[in-house]
CSV table of C-alpha atoms and ligand atoms in Angstrom, one decimal:
chain,number,residue,atom,x,y,z
O,1,UNK,CA,7.4,15.5,-4.7
O,2,UNK,CA,4.3,17.7,-3.9
O,3,UNK,CA,1.0,16.5,-2.8
O,4,UNK,CA,-0.5,18.0,-6.1
O,5,UNK,CA,1.9,16.2,-8.2
O,6,UNK,CA,1.1,12.9,-6.3
O,7,UNK,CA,-2.5,13.0,-7.2
O,8,UNK,CA,-1.7,13.2,-10.9
O,9,UNK,CA,0.9,10.4,-10.9
O,10,UNK,CA,0.2,7.3,-13.2
O,11,UNK,CA,-0.7,4.2,-11.2
O,12,UNK,CA,2.5,2.5,-12.1
O,13,UNK,CA,4.7,5.2,-10.8
O,14,UNK,CA,2.5,5.7,-7.8
O,15,UNK,CA,2.9,1.9,-6.9
O,16,UNK,CA,6.6,2.2,-7.4
O,17,UNK,CA,6.9,5.0,-5.0
O,18,UNK,CA,4.8,3.4,-2.5
O,19,UNK,CA,6.9,0.4,-2.7
O,20,UNK,CA,9.9,2.4,-2.2
O,21,UNK,CA,8.4,3.8,1.1
O,22,UNK,CA,6.8,6.9,0.1
O,23,UNK,CA,4.1,7.4,2.6
O,24,UNK,CA,2.3,10.0,0.6
O,25,UNK,CA,2.1,7.8,-2.3
O,26,UNK,CA,0.7,5.0,-0.3
O,27,UNK,CA,-1.8,7.6,1.2
O,28,UNK,CA,-2.9,8.4,-2.4
O,29,UNK,CA,-3.3,4.7,-3.3
O,30,UNK,CA,-5.7,4.5,-0.3
O,31,UNK,CA,-7.5,7.7,-1.5
O,32,UNK,CA,-7.8,6.3,-5.1
O,33,UNK,CA,-9.1,2.7,-4.1
O,34,UNK,CA,-10.9,3.1,-0.5
O,35,UNK,CA,-14.2,3.7,-2.1
O,36,UNK,CA,-13.9,0.6,-4.4
O,37,UNK,CA,-12.6,-1.5,-1.7
O,38,UNK,CA,-15.4,-0.7,0.8
O,39,UNK,CA,-18.1,-1.3,-1.8
O,40,UNK,CA,-16.7,-4.4,-2.8
O,41,UNK,CA,-16.2,-5.7,0.6
O,42,UNK,CA,-20.0,-4.5,1.5
O,43,UNK,CA,-21.4,-6.6,-1.4
O,44,UNK,CA,-19.4,-9.7,-0.3
O,45,UNK,CA,-20.1,-9.3,3.6
O,46,UNK,CA,-23.6,-7.9,3.4
O,47,UNK,CA,-23.0,-6.4,6.7
O,48,UNK,CA,-21.5,-2.8,7.6
O,49,UNK,CA,-19.5,-4.0,10.5
O,50,UNK,CA,-17.9,-7.1,8.6
O,51,UNK,CA,-17.4,-4.9,5.5
O,52,UNK,CA,-15.6,-2.4,7.4
O,53,UNK,CA,-13.3,-4.9,9.1
O,54,UNK,CA,-12.5,-6.6,5.7
O,55,UNK,CA,-11.9,-2.9,4.4
O,56,UNK,CA,-9.5,-2.4,7.1
O,57,UNK,CA,-7.7,-5.8,6.9
O,58,UNK,CA,-7.3,-5.2,3.0
O,59,UNK,CA,-5.3,-1.9,3.4
O,60,UNK,CA,-3.1,-3.4,6.1
O,61,UNK,CA,-2.3,-6.3,3.7
O,62,UNK,CA,-1.8,-3.9,0.9
O,63,UNK,CA,0.7,-2.1,3.1
O,64,UNK,CA,2.5,-5.0,4.2
O,65,UNK,CA,2.5,-7.0,0.9
O,66,UNK,CA,2.9,-4.0,-1.6
O,67,UNK,CA,6.6,-5.5,-1.9
O,68,UNK,CA,5.6,-8.8,-3.2
O,69,UNK,CA,3.1,-7.1,-5.8
O,70,UNK,CA,5.2,-7.9,-9.0
O,71,UNK,CA,3.0,-5.9,-11.5
O,72,UNK,CA,2.2,-8.8,-13.6
O,73,UNK,CA,-1.4,-8.6,-12.8
O,74,UNK,CA,-3.2,-5.4,-12.7
O,75,UNK,CA,-3.2,-3.6,-9.4
O,76,UNK,CA,-7.0,-3.7,-9.0
O,77,UNK,CA,-6.9,-7.4,-9.6
O,78,UNK,CA,-4.5,-7.9,-6.9
O,79,UNK,CA,-6.5,-5.6,-4.6
O,80,UNK,CA,-9.8,-7.6,-5.4
O,81,UNK,CA,-7.9,-10.8,-4.6
O,82,UNK,CA,-6.9,-9.5,-1.1
O,83,UNK,CA,-10.5,-8.3,-0.4
O,84,UNK,CA,-11.8,-11.6,-1.5
O,85,UNK,CA,-9.4,-13.6,0.6
O,86,UNK,CA,-10.1,-11.5,3.7
O,87,UNK,CA,-13.9,-12.0,3.2
O,88,UNK,CA,-13.4,-15.7,2.7
O,89,UNK,CA,-11.4,-16.0,5.9
O,90,UNK,CA,-14.0,-14.2,7.9
O,91,UNK,CA,-16.6,-16.9,6.6
O,92,UNK,CA,-14.7,-20.1,7.0
O,93,UNK,CA,-16.1,-20.6,10.4
O,94,UNK,CA,-19.8,-20.4,9.1
O,95,UNK,CA,-21.6,-23.6,8.3
O,96,UNK,CA,-22.3,-23.8,4.7
O,97,UNK,CA,-22.4,-27.5,4.0
O,98,UNK,CA,-26.0,-27.9,3.4
O,99,UNK,CA,-26.7,-25.1,1.1
O,100,UNK,CA,-23.5,-26.1,-0.9
O,101,UNK,CA,-25.2,-29.6,-1.4
O,102,UNK,CA,-28.5,-27.9,-2.6
O,103,UNK,CA,-26.3,-26.0,-5.0
O,104,UNK,CA,-24.7,-29.0,-6.6
O,105,UNK,CA,-28.1,-30.2,-7.3
O,106,UNK,CA,-28.7,-27.0,-9.2
O,107,UNK,CA,-26.8,-28.3,-12.0
O,108,UNK,CA,-29.8,-27.9,-14.1
O,109,UNK,CA,-33.7,-27.6,-13.6
O,110,UNK,CA,-35.1,-31.0,-13.8
O,111,UNK,CA,-35.5,-32.3,-17.2
O,112,UNK,CA,-36.6,-35.5,-18.6
O,113,UNK,CA,-34.7,-37.9,-20.7
O,114,UNK,CA,-35.3,-36.1,-23.8
O,115,UNK,CA,-33.9,-32.9,-22.1
O,116,UNK,CA,-37.4,-31.0,-21.7
O,117,UNK,CA,-38.1,-29.3,-18.4
O,118,UNK,CA,-40.5,-31.4,-16.2
O,119,UNK,CA,-42.0,-28.6,-14.4
O,120,UNK,CA,-43.5,-25.7,-15.9
O,121,UNK,CA,-41.1,-22.5,-15.7
O,122,UNK,CA,-42.7,-19.8,-13.7
O,123,UNK,CA,-43.2,-16.6,-15.6
O,124,UNK,CA,-42.0,-13.6,-13.9
O,125,UNK,CA,-43.7,-10.4,-13.8
O,126,UNK,CA,-42.3,-7.9,-16.2
O,127,UNK,CA,-42.7,-4.8,-14.1
O,128,UNK,CA,-39.5,-2.6,-14.4
O,129,UNK,CA,-37.1,-3.4,-11.5
O,130,UNK,CA,-37.0,0.2,-10.2
O,131,UNK,CA,-41.0,0.1,-9.8
O,132,UNK,CA,-41.1,-3.0,-8.0
O,133,UNK,CA,-38.0,-2.7,-5.7
O,134,UNK,CA,-40.1,-2.4,-2.5
O,135,UNK,CA,-39.2,-3.1,1.0
O,136,UNK,CA,-40.5,-6.7,0.8
O,137,UNK,CA,-38.6,-7.4,-2.3
O,138,UNK,CA,-35.3,-5.7,-1.0
O,139,UNK,CA,-35.6,-7.9,2.2
O,140,UNK,CA,-35.9,-11.0,-0.1
O,141,UNK,CA,-33.1,-10.1,-2.4
O,142,UNK,CA,-30.9,-9.6,0.6
O,143,UNK,CA,-31.9,-12.9,2.1
O,144,UNK,CA,-31.3,-14.8,-1.0
O,145,UNK,CA,-27.7,-13.5,-1.5
O,146,UNK,CA,-27.1,-14.2,2.1
O,147,UNK,CA,-27.9,-17.9,1.8
O,148,UNK,CA,-25.4,-18.1,-1.1
O,149,UNK,CA,-22.2,-19.8,0.1
O,150,UNK,CA,-19.3,-17.1,-0.1
O,151,UNK,CA,-17.5,-19.0,-3.0
O,152,UNK,CA,-20.6,-18.6,-5.1
O,153,UNK,CA,-21.4,-15.1,-3.8
O,154,UNK,CA,-18.1,-13.7,-4.7
O,155,UNK,CA,-18.1,-15.1,-8.4
O,156,UNK,CA,-21.7,-13.6,-8.8
O,157,UNK,CA,-20.6,-10.3,-7.3
O,158,UNK,CA,-17.6,-10.1,-9.4
O,159,UNK,CA,-19.3,-11.0,-12.7
O,160,UNK,CA,-22.8,-9.7,-12.5
O,161,UNK,CA,-22.3,-6.8,-10.0
O,162,UNK,CA,-18.7,-5.6,-10.6
O,163,UNK,CA,-18.7,-6.2,-14.3
O,164,UNK,CA,-15.4,-8.3,-14.1
O,165,UNK,CA,-14.8,-10.6,-17.2
O,166,UNK,CA,-14.7,-14.5,-16.4
O,167,UNK,CA,-10.9,-14.2,-17.0
O,168,UNK,CA,-10.4,-11.6,-14.4
O,169,UNK,CA,-12.8,-13.3,-12.0
O,170,UNK,CA,-11.0,-16.6,-12.2
O,171,UNK,CA,-7.7,-14.8,-11.6
O,172,UNK,CA,-9.0,-13.0,-8.5
O,173,UNK,CA,-10.5,-16.0,-6.9
O,174,UNK,CA,-7.8,-18.4,-8.1
O,175,UNK,CA,-9.9,-20.9,-9.9
O,176,UNK,CA,-10.3,-22.2,-13.6
O,177,UNK,CA,-12.5,-20.3,-16.2
O,178,UNK,CA,-14.7,-23.2,-16.1
O,179,UNK,CA,-15.1,-23.2,-12.4
O,180,UNK,CA,-15.8,-19.6,-12.4
O,181,UNK,CA,-18.5,-20.2,-15.1
O,182,UNK,CA,-20.1,-23.1,-13.4
O,183,UNK,CA,-20.3,-21.2,-10.1
O,184,UNK,CA,-21.8,-18.3,-11.8
O,185,UNK,CA,-24.4,-20.4,-13.4
O,186,UNK,CA,-25.4,-22.0,-10.2
O,187,UNK,CA,-25.3,-18.7,-8.2
O,188,UNK,CA,-27.8,-17.2,-10.6
O,189,UNK,CA,-30.0,-20.2,-10.8
O,190,UNK,CA,-30.0,-20.3,-7.0
O,191,UNK,CA,-30.9,-16.8,-6.6
O,192,UNK,CA,-33.6,-17.0,-9.4
O,193,UNK,CA,-35.2,-19.9,-7.7
O,194,UNK,CA,-35.1,-18.0,-4.3
O,195,UNK,CA,-36.8,-14.9,-5.7
O,196,UNK,CA,-39.3,-16.8,-7.8
O,197,UNK,CA,-42.3,-16.9,-5.2
O,198,UNK,CA,-41.9,-13.0,-5.1
O,199,UNK,CA,-41.6,-12.7,-8.7
O,200,UNK,CA,-43.6,-15.1,-10.5
O,201,UNK,CA,-46.9,-13.5,-11.6
O,202,UNK,CA,-49.6,-14.9,-9.4
O,203,UNK,CA,-47.6,-14.6,-6.4
O,204,UNK,CA,-46.7,-11.0,-6.8
O,205,UNK,CA,-50.1,-10.0,-7.7
O,206,UNK,CA,-51.5,-11.6,-4.4
O,207,UNK,CA,-48.9,-11.4,-1.7
O,208,UNK,CA,-49.3,-14.0,1.2
D,1,UNK,CA,-30.4,-28.6,-28.9
D,2,UNK,CA,-32.4,-29.5,-25.8
D,3,UNK,CA,-33.6,-27.4,-22.9
D,4,UNK,CA,-31.0,-28.8,-20.7
D,5,UNK,CA,-28.2,-27.9,-23.0
D,6,UNK,CA,-29.6,-24.3,-23.0
D,7,UNK,CA,-29.3,-24.1,-19.4
D,8,UNK,CA,-25.8,-25.2,-19.4
D,9,UNK,CA,-24.6,-22.8,-22.1
D,10,UNK,CA,-26.5,-19.6,-21.4
D,11,UNK,CA,-24.2,-18.9,-18.5
D,12,UNK,CA,-21.7,-16.5,-19.5
D,13,UNK,CA,-23.5,-14.4,-22.0
D,14,UNK,CA,-27.1,-14.0,-21.0
D,15,UNK,CA,-27.6,-12.0,-24.4
D,16,UNK,CA,-26.8,-15.0,-26.7
D,17,UNK,CA,-25.3,-12.4,-29.0
D,18,UNK,CA,-22.1,-14.2,-29.9
D,19,UNK,CA,-21.7,-15.5,-33.4
D,20,UNK,CA,-20.4,-18.9,-32.2
D,21,UNK,CA,-22.3,-22.0,-33.6
D,22,UNK,CA,-23.6,-22.8,-30.0
D,23,UNK,CA,-24.9,-19.1,-29.6
D,24,UNK,CA,-26.9,-19.5,-32.8
D,25,UNK,CA,-28.4,-22.8,-31.8
D,26,UNK,CA,-29.4,-21.3,-28.5
D,27,UNK,CA,-31.1,-18.5,-30.3
D,28,UNK,CA,-32.9,-21.0,-32.6
D,29,UNK,CA,-34.1,-23.0,-29.8
D,30,UNK,CA,-35.4,-19.9,-27.7
D,31,UNK,CA,-37.5,-19.0,-30.9
D,32,UNK,CA,-39.4,-22.0,-30.4
D,33,UNK,CA,-39.3,-23.0,-26.6
D,34,UNK,CA,-41.4,-20.8,-24.2
D,35,UNK,CA,-40.1,-22.5,-21.2
D,36,UNK,CA,-36.5,-21.6,-22.1
D,37,UNK,CA,-37.5,-18.1,-22.9
D,38,UNK,CA,-39.3,-17.6,-19.6
D,39,UNK,CA,-36.2,-19.1,-17.7
D,40,UNK,CA,-33.8,-16.9,-19.4
D,41,UNK,CA,-35.9,-13.8,-18.9
D,42,UNK,CA,-36.1,-14.7,-15.3
D,43,UNK,CA,-32.4,-15.1,-15.0
D,44,UNK,CA,-31.8,-11.7,-16.5
D,45,UNK,CA,-34.1,-10.0,-14.2
D,46,UNK,CA,-32.4,-11.7,-11.4
D,47,UNK,CA,-29.2,-10.0,-12.5
D,48,UNK,CA,-31.0,-6.6,-13.2
D,49,UNK,CA,-32.6,-6.8,-9.5
D,50,UNK,CA,-29.2,-7.3,-8.0
D,51,UNK,CA,-27.6,-4.6,-10.0
D,52,UNK,CA,-30.4,-2.2,-9.0
D,53,UNK,CA,-29.8,-2.3,-5.4
D,54,UNK,CA,-27.6,0.6,-4.4
D,55,UNK,CA,-24.3,0.1,-2.7
D,56,UNK,CA,-23.4,2.3,0.0
D,57,UNK,CA,-20.8,4.9,-0.2
D,58,UNK,CA,-17.8,4.7,2.1
D,59,UNK,CA,-19.0,6.8,5.2
D,60,UNK,CA,-16.7,9.4,6.3
D,61,UNK,CA,-16.3,7.9,9.8
D,62,UNK,CA,-15.1,4.6,8.3
D,63,UNK,CA,-12.4,6.4,6.2
D,64,UNK,CA,-11.3,8.3,9.4
D,65,UNK,CA,-11.1,4.7,11.3
D,66,UNK,CA,-9.2,3.4,8.4
D,67,UNK,CA,-6.7,6.2,8.6
D,68,UNK,CA,-6.3,5.8,12.4
D,69,UNK,CA,-5.8,1.9,12.1
D,70,UNK,CA,-3.2,2.6,9.4
D,71,UNK,CA,-1.5,5.1,11.6
D,72,UNK,CA,-1.4,2.5,14.3
D,73,UNK,CA,0.2,0.1,12.0
D,74,UNK,CA,2.9,2.8,11.1
D,75,UNK,CA,1.8,3.3,7.4
D,76,UNK,CA,1.7,6.9,7.7
D,77,UNK,CA,4.6,9.0,9.3
D,78,UNK,CA,2.4,11.9,10.7
D,79,UNK,CA,2.8,11.7,14.6
D,80,UNK,CA,0.0,14.4,15.1
D,81,UNK,CA,-2.7,12.0,13.8
D,82,UNK,CA,-1.4,8.9,15.5
D,83,UNK,CA,-3.9,7.5,18.1
D,84,UNK,CA,-2.7,6.7,21.5
D,85,UNK,CA,-3.7,3.1,21.2
D,86,UNK,CA,-1.6,1.3,19.1
D,87,UNK,CA,-4.1,-1.5,18.4
D,88,UNK,CA,-7.0,0.8,17.7
D,89,UNK,CA,-9.1,-1.3,15.5
D,90,UNK,CA,-12.5,-0.4,14.4
D,91,UNK,CA,-15.0,1.7,16.4
D,92,UNK,CA,-12.5,2.9,19.0
B,301,ZN,ZN1,-36.0,-25.3,-24.1
């Protein structure tokens, strides 16, 4: 098979060839997916060096485990699973207990017995995002997602940034669809609360 | 439908465009509840803010380092590009 033919191969044939030990097919798989893997790893790690380590580990794992890929899930789903697990392994050592507890409390904003919010809900400034994505806000956006425990960040990233469905997200992470929904809800609520001081109308107009 | 129920069920579909009974109930509640409208609007903005942060493209140097690492693991056969150190991880 020539190099030109390989770049036109359908994914299924390419994976089959790579599994059969065709180095050029494996190289083509790397070429097709390296950008996606790097970006996703970066979104999870929020750090260039960690992202690159995860990126390298992922393709080493792909090379070693390709034989066990049975084609029952999509290749990209399998790939996302490997990146996700590599990211989680890198984070296991970090202390995350405190924030996890505060996320449990985020089951809902405080409501009274009749289900009404007990505090007034802050109104956010409605300036289009591209106009207000200044340096300070960018820093806050980074800080907020950095505080989110990886289990939540992963679900938020897959659903809201990578555009994956609840179904695919639950498969990638290896949790139930209900758990994926619950983590997404808490992650969004946590990030929203973290950004509220910068986004609520009075705060934005008069920065401290 | 109560505000606390709205919070629990707006998760999956922030647009509430589904034709399910629950979605219709949420839409009705949103029409009359300013707090829930404000809350939902801020959740949507949160998502948009994160989507608007550009993610970096794969740097050429990182691609090159990956190829070196894969070579060191014997993934590619070309001896010409194989680095001398077999455990050449990262920025070697
Ligand atoms: Zn309400």
